Structures are given as C-alpha cells and as structure tokens.
C-alpha cells in the first residue's frame, strides 16, 4: 500500500495510545485493531483521506472508496467476516477531523466511488470537537455520520459502533 495509507493509520492509532492492544501493519489496508475495553475490542478499519468534494460536490467533503484487490470500475464490499467490526472512516489532517460512516449501510460500492459528508459537519467538528449529520441514502434509508477531532476519537469510535445499524428513530434528534 501507499505511504498515505501508513500515515492515515498512524493518525488513527496515535490518539488511542495505550488503548491499542495490538494492530496489523500500518502499511496494509484494512487496518486490524484490537482495543482495550470498554472500547469495541476488534475492529477492521477501512480508512481514507477526507478531501474537498470538488466542483460538482460543492459544500461537501468526500472519501474515495476502494478495497485491496478491487478492479477499477468493479463493485466490491467491506469485509464483515469473523469477529471484527468493519469501520469506515476518513481523516482530514489539516483540520484534525475524523469522519465515520456506517459501513453496514454500504454493502457494495464501485472502485473509485465516493461517500460524502457536509462541509458544515466537518467544520463544526473541527471547531467543537464533535458533530453529527443525518445523510439520506438511495432507497430511502438514512445514515448517521459522526465527525470528531482526534481528542474525541475513542468516544466517536464507541458511538459509531454502538449506533451501527440503528434505525432513524433510535438516534433522537440529530442535526442535518
């Protein structure tokens, strides 16, 4: 994998510090992470760079999705096997913001396809340490997106895991 992958994985591990019991090679995607309780103990982390949405996606940030071995233009999925929970996260280094989507709601995606978050959500997380957004998906489903600064990473991981697969009525009031 690339040097960018290693830097992203290090950015994820660094704020978790002594809560990381062990992890796979930071140069390989996905990153396998074993965490100390009370955090979720076994994660499979699919991590991407969070970038500006571009001229066709003004007002958004995005992550470009692909998994190892996925042919260009082909569909694939995150590995949810075994006893590891797949986590979908992107990171913006300059803002020190992590964004978590619900990997269970994205069963298939095209290599190079992207996933979005509103720029207001990212900037609110940069300013306050935490932000949430409800995002509409095709088929009428809605997804809770969680954004945080590195000092809130452990809490955001816990929130993402505990709210993965939730239905909208379980979220309470979340800002759009």
Coordinates of C-alpha atoms in Angstrom, one line a residue:
X1 CA 0.0 0.0 0.0
X2 CA 1.0 3.6 -0.1
X3 CA 2.8 5.9 2.3
X4 CA -0.6 7.8 2.6
X5 CA -2.2 4.6 4.0
X6 CA 0.5 4.3 6.6
X7 CA 0.1 8.0 7.7
X8 CA -3.7 7.7 7.9
X9 CA -3.4 4.6 10.0
X10 CA -0.8 6.2 12.3
X11 CA -3.2 9.2 12.7
X12 CA -5.9 6.8 13.8
X13 CA -3.7 4.9 16.3
X14 CA -1.9 7.9 17.8
X15 CA -4.8 9.4 19.8
X16 CA -5.9 5.9 21.0
X17 CA -2.4 5.5 22.6
X18 CA -2.4 2.8 25.3
X19 CA -6.0 1.7 24.5
X20 CA -4.5 -0.1 21.4
X21 CA -3.5 -3.6 22.5
X22 CA -2.2 -4.6 19.0
X23 CA -2.7 -3.8 15.4
X24 CA -1.7 -5.1 11.9
X25 CA 1.0 -3.5 9.7
X26 CA 0.1 0.2 9.2
X27 CA 1.1 -0.1 5.6
X28 CA -1.7 -2.6 4.9
X29 CA -5.4 -1.9 4.3
X30 CA -7.6 -2.6 6.1
X31 CA -6.0 -2.0 9.5
X32 CA -6.9 -4.6 12.1
X33 CA -7.0 -3.1 15.6
X34 CA -7.6 -4.7 19.0
X35 CA -8.6 -2.2 21.6
X36 CA -8.8 -2.4 25.4
X37 CA -12.2 -2.5 27.0
X38 CA -14.5 -0.6 27.3
X39 CA -13.8 0.3 23.6
X40 CA -15.0 -2.2 21.0
X41 CA -12.4 -4.9 21.1
X42 CA -11.8 -6.0 17.5
X43 CA -12.1 -3.6 14.5
X44 CA -11.3 -3.8 10.8
X45 CA -10.6 -0.2 9.9
X46 CA -11.1 1.0 6.3
X47 CA -9.5 4.4 6.3
X48 CA -9.4 7.0 3.6
X49 CA -8.3 10.6 3.1
X50 CA -11.1 13.2 3.5
X51 CA -10.9 15.6 0.6
X52 CA -12.9 18.6 -0.6
X53 CA -15.9 17.4 -2.7
X54 CA -14.8 19.2 -5.9
X55 CA -16.6 21.4 -8.4
X56 CA -19.6 19.1 -8.7
X57 CA -19.9 18.5 -5.0
X58 CA -19.7 22.0 -3.5
X59 CA -20.4 22.2 0.2
X60 CA -19.2 18.7 0.8
X61 CA -16.1 16.6 1.7
X62 CA -15.7 13.1 0.4
X63 CA -13.7 9.9 0.7
X64 CA -13.0 7.8 -2.4
X65 CA -13.7 4.2 -1.7
X66 CA -11.8 1.1 -2.8
X67 CA -10.7 -2.1 -1.1
X68 CA -7.5 -4.1 -1.8
X69 CA -7.6 -6.1 -5.0
X70 CA -10.7 -4.4 -6.2
X71 CA -10.5 -3.9 -10.0
X72 CA -11.1 -0.4 -11.4
X73 CA -14.8 0.1 -12.2
X74 CA -15.9 -3.1 -10.4
X75 CA -18.1 -3.4 -7.4
X76 CA -16.8 -4.9 -4.1
X77 CA -17.7 -4.7 -0.4
X78 CA -16.1 -4.3 3.1
X79 CA -15.1 -7.4 4.9
X80 CA -17.5 -8.0 7.8
X81 CA -16.4 -11.6 8.4
X82 CA -15.1 -13.2 11.6
X83 CA -15.4 -11.4 14.9
X84 CA -14.2 -7.9 13.6
X85 CA -16.5 -5.0 13.0
X86 CA -15.8 -3.1 9.8
X87 CA -15.3 0.6 10.4
X88 CA -15.5 3.2 7.6
X89 CA -13.6 6.3 8.4
X90 CA -11.8 9.2 6.6
X91 CA -9.4 11.8 8.0
X92 CA -8.5 15.3 7.1
X93 CA -5.0 16.1 8.6
X94 CA -5.1 19.9 8.3
X95 CA -8.4 20.1 10.3
X96 CA -7.6 17.0 12.5
X97 CA -11.1 15.7 11.8
X98 CA -12.2 12.0 11.5
X99 CA -15.5 11.2 9.8
X100 CA -17.3 7.9 10.4
X101 CA -20.0 6.4 8.2
X102 CA -22.0 3.3 8.9
X103 CA -20.2 0.6 6.9
X104 CA -23.2 -1.8 7.2
X105 CA -25.2 0.6 5.1
X106 CA -22.8 0.4 2.2
X107 CA -22.8 -3.3 1.2
X108 CA -21.4 -2.7 -2.3
X109 CA -19.5 0.2 -3.9
X110 CA -17.7 0.8 -7.1
X111 CA -13.9 1.2 -7.1
X112 CA -13.4 5.0 -7.1
X113 CA -17.0 5.7 -5.9
X114 CA -17.2 8.2 -3.1
X115 CA -19.0 8.9 0.1
X116 CA -19.9 12.4 1.3
X117 CA -20.3 14.5 4.4
X118 CA -21.5 18.1 4.5
X119 CA -18.7 20.7 4.9
X120 CA -20.6 22.3 7.8
X121 CA -20.4 19.0 9.7
X122 CA -16.6 18.7 9.2
X123 CA -16.1 22.4 10.2
X124 CA -18.3 22.1 13.2
X125 CA -16.3 19.0 14.4
X126 CA -13.1 21.0 13.8
X127 CA -14.4 23.9 15.9
X128 CA -16.1 22.0 18.7
X129 CA -14.6 18.5 18.7
X130 CA -17.7 16.6 17.7
X131 CA -20.6 16.8 15.2
X132 CA -23.2 14.6 13.7
X133 CA -25.2 14.6 10.5
X134 CA -28.1 12.6 9.1
X135 CA -27.4 11.7 5.5
X136 CA -30.1 10.5 3.0
X137 CA -29.2 7.3 1.0
X138 CA -30.7 5.9 -2.1
X139 CA -33.7 3.6 -1.3
X140 CA -35.0 6.0 1.4
X141 CA -32.5 4.9 4.1
X142 CA -30.8 7.5 6.3
X143 CA -27.4 7.2 7.8
X144 CA -25.9 8.8 10.9
X145 CA -22.5 10.3 10.1
X146 CA -20.2 11.1 13.1
X147 CA -17.3 13.5 12.9
X148 CA -14.7 14.3 15.6
X149 CA -11.3 15.7 16.4
X150 CA -8.5 13.3 17.5
X151 CA -9.0 14.0 21.2
X152 CA -12.6 12.7 20.9
X153 CA -11.7 9.7 18.7
X154 CA -12.3 7.0 21.4
X155 CA -15.7 8.4 22.1
X156 CA -16.6 8.6 18.4
X157 CA -15.5 5.0 17.8
X158 CA -17.7 3.9 20.7
X159 CA -20.6 5.9 19.3
X160 CA -20.2 4.6 15.8
X161 CA -20.0 1.0 16.9
X162 CA -23.0 1.4 19.3
X163 CA -25.1 3.1 16.7
X164 CA -24.1 1.0 13.7
X165 CA -27.2 -0.5 12.1
X166 CA -29.5 1.7 14.2
X167 CA -32.8 2.8 12.7
X168 CA -33.5 6.5 12.4
X169 CA -36.0 6.5 15.4
X170 CA -33.2 5.4 17.7
X171 CA -31.0 8.4 17.0
X172 CA -33.0 11.0 18.8
X173 CA -32.6 14.5 17.3
X174 CA -29.5 14.8 15.2
X175 CA -28.8 17.9 13.2
X176 CA -28.9 17.7 9.4

